[in-house]
Coordinates of C-alpha atoms in Angstrom, one line a residue:
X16 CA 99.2 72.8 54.0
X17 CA 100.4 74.7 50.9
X18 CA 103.7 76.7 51.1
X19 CA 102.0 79.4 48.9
X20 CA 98.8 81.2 49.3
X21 CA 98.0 83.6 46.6
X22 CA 95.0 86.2 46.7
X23 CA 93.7 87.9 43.7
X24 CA 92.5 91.2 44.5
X25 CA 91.9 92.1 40.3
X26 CA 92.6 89.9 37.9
X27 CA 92.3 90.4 34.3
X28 CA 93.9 90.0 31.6
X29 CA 96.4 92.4 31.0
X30 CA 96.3 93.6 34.8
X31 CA 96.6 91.1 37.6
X32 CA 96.8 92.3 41.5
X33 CA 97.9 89.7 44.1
X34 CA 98.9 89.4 47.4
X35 CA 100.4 86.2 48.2
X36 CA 102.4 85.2 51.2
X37 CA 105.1 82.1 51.4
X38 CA 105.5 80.3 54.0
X39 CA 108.6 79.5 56.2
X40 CA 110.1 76.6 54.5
X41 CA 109.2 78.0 50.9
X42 CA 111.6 79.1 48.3
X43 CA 111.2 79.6 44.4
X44 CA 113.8 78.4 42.3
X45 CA 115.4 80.4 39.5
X46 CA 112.9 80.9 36.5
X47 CA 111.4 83.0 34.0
X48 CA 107.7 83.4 32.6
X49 CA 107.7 83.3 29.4
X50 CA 104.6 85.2 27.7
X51 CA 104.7 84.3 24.1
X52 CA 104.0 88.1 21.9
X53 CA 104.1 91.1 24.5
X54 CA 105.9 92.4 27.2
X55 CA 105.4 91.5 31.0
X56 CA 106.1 93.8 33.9
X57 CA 105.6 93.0 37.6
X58 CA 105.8 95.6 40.3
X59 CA 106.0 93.9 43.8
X60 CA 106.4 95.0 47.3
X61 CA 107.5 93.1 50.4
X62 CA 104.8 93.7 52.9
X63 CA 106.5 91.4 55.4
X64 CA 110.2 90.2 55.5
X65 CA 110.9 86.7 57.3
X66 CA 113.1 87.1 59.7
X67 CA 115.5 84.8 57.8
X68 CA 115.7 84.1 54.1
X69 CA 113.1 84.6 51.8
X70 CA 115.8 86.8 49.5
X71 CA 114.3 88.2 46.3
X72 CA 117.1 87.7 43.6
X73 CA 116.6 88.7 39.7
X74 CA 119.6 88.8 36.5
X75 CA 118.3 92.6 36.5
X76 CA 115.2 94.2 37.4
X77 CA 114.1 97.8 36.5
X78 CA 114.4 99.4 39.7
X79 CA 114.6 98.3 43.5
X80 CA 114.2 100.7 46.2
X81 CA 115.4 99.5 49.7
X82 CA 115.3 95.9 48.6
X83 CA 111.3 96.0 49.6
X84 CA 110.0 97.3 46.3
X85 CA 110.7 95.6 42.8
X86 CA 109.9 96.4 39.2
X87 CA 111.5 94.1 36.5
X88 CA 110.9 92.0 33.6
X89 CA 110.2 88.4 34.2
X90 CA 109.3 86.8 31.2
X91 CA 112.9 88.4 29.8
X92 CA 115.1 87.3 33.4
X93 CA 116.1 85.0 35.7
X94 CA 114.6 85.6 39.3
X95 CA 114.4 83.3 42.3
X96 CA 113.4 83.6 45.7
X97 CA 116.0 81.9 48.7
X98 CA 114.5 79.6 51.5
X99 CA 111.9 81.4 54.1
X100 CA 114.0 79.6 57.1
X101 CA 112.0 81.7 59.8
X102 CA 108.6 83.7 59.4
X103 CA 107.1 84.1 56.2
X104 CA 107.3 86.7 53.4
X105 CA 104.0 88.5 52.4
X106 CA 104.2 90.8 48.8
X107 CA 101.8 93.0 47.0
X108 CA 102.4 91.5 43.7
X109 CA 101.1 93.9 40.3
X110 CA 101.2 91.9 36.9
X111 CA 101.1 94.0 33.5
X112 CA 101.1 92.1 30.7
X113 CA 101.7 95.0 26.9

């Protein structure tokens, strides 16, 4: 069963809109996406919080309101996501890529 379950609502290619939904047990280590030329933006918003874990954490991100809504810079910082230890975490994930 995948940890992971991504659902493209639009994708293009400079626009991309997802909702995806990790599972308890899931975590994403620290990365970056690197791009190549451009600039790449994501705006995402926790839908659902697990009940425990499932912390977004980012080097710096553009703005966070409530720790729910996100706008940063991943091909140019570190994020991760901590271990889902109960429930899972569902995001509407946007994807601009300038």
């Amino acid at each position: 069963m995948a940890n992971v379950v991504n659902n493209a609502l639009f994708p293009s290619k400079r626009l991309a809109i997802n909702v995806v939904t990790y599972k308890e047990g899931h975590s994403v280590l620290e990365h970056n996406d690197p791009m190549g030329s451009g600039r790449y933006y994501k705006f995402n918003v926790v839908l659902k919080k697990p009940e425990r874990g499932g912390v977004f954490r980012a080097e710096k991100v553009i703005f966070n309101l409530f720790n729910r809504i996100y706008f940063f810079r991943p091909d140019k910082y570190l994020h991760s996501v901590s271990k889902i230890e109960k429930g899972h975490r569902k995001l509407l994930s946007i994807a601009l890529y300038v």
